[in-house]
C-alpha positions as a printed NumPy array, in Angstrom:
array([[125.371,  46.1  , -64.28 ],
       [125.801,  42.46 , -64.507],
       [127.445,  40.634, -61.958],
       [130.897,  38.939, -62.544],
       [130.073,  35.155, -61.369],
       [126.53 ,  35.639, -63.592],
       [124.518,  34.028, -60.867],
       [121.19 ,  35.932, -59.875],
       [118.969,  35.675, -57.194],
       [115.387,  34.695, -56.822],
       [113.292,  36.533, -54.424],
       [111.053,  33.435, -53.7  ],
       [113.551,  30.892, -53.642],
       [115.451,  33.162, -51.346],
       [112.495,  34.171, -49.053],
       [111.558,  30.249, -48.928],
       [115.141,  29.629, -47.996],
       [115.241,  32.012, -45.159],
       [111.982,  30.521, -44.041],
       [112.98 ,  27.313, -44.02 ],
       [115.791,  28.669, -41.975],
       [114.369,  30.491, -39.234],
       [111.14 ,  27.812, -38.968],
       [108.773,  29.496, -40.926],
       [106.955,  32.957, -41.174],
       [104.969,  32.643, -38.092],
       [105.744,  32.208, -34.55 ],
       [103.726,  30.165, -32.192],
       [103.973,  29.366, -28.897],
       [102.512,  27.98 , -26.238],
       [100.358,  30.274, -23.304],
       [ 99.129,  29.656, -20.101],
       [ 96.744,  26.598, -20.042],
       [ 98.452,  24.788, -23.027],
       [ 96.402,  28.042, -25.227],
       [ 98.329,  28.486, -28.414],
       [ 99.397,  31.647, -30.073],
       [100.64 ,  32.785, -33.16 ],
       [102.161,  35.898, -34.162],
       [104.51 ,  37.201, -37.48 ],
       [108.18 ,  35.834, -37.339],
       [109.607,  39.243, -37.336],
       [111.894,  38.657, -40.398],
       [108.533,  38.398, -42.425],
       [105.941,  40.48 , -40.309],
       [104.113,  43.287, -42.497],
       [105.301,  46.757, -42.273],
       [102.365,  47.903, -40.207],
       [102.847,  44.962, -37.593],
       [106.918,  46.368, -37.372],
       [105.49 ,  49.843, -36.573],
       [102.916,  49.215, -33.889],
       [105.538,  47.142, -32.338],
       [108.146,  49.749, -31.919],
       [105.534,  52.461, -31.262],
       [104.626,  50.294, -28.301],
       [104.778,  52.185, -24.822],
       [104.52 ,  49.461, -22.352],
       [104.142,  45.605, -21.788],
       [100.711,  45.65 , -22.538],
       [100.365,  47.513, -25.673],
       [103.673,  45.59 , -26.863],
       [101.99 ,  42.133, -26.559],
       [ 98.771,  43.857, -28.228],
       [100.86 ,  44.552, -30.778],
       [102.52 ,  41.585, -31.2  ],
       [ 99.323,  39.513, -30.76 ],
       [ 96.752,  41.473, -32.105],
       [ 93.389,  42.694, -29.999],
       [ 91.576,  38.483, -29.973],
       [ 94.764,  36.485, -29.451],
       [ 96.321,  39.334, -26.705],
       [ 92.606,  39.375, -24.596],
       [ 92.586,  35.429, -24.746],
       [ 96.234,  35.153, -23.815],
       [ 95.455,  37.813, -20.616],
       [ 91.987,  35.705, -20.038],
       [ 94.174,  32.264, -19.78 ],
       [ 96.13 ,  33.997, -16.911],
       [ 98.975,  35.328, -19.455],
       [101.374,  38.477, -18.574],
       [102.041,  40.341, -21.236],
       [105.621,  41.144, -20.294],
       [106.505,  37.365, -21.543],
       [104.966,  38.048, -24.925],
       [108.361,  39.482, -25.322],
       [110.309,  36.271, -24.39 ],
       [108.788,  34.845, -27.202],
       [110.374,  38.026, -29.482],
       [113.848,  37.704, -28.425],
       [113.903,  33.655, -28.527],
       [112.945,  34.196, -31.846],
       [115.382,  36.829, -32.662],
       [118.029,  34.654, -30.748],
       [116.76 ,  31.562, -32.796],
       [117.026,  33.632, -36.161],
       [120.567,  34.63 , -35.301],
       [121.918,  31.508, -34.704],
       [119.991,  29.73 , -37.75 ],
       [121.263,  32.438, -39.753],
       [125.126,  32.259, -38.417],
       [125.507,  28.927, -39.233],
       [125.401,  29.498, -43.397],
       [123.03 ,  31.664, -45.296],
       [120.78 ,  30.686, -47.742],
       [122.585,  29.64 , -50.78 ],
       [122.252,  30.627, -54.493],
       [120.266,  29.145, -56.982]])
């Protein structure tokens, strides 16, 4: 079925768009000690990334999760708590909603 206004979508353009949107497919931030991190934007993180997240039991497995095994023992080496490895989450998520609120990626 075609659609009426005969406009169609194109995954990359649109993926790029939402990108450019939300600041890119990666978050990074910065750790204890100036140390920085990086971790999926999760708008673009890989399926398997999305499930050990949610699996997560606790603070620590969470940030292991969302930092992977190197990044989450240097952040905890640098003095880091992993319960504010999920600040970094919902600023994002709070970022991605407003970013997203204010007009969607347009048509091409």
């Amino acid at each position: 079925m075609s659609k009426p206004n005969k406009k169609r979508y194109v995954l990359a353009t649109v993926r790029q768009q939402y990108a450019d949107a939300v600041g890119g497919e990666e978050i990074e931030f910065e750790g204890p000690g100036g140390a920085v991190f990086t971790m999926p934007h999760p708008l673009f993180a890989p399926a398997d990334w999305k499930k050990a997240v949610d699996a997560a039991e606790d603070d620590d497995s969470l940030a292991r999760a969302m930092l992977g095994d190197e990044q989450y023992q240097a952040f905890v080496d640098a003095g880091g708590d992993p319960a504010h490895v999920s600040f970094i989450r919902m600023a994002a998520a709070e970022d991605m909603q407003g970013a997203l609120k204010k007009g969607r990626p347009t048509r091409s």
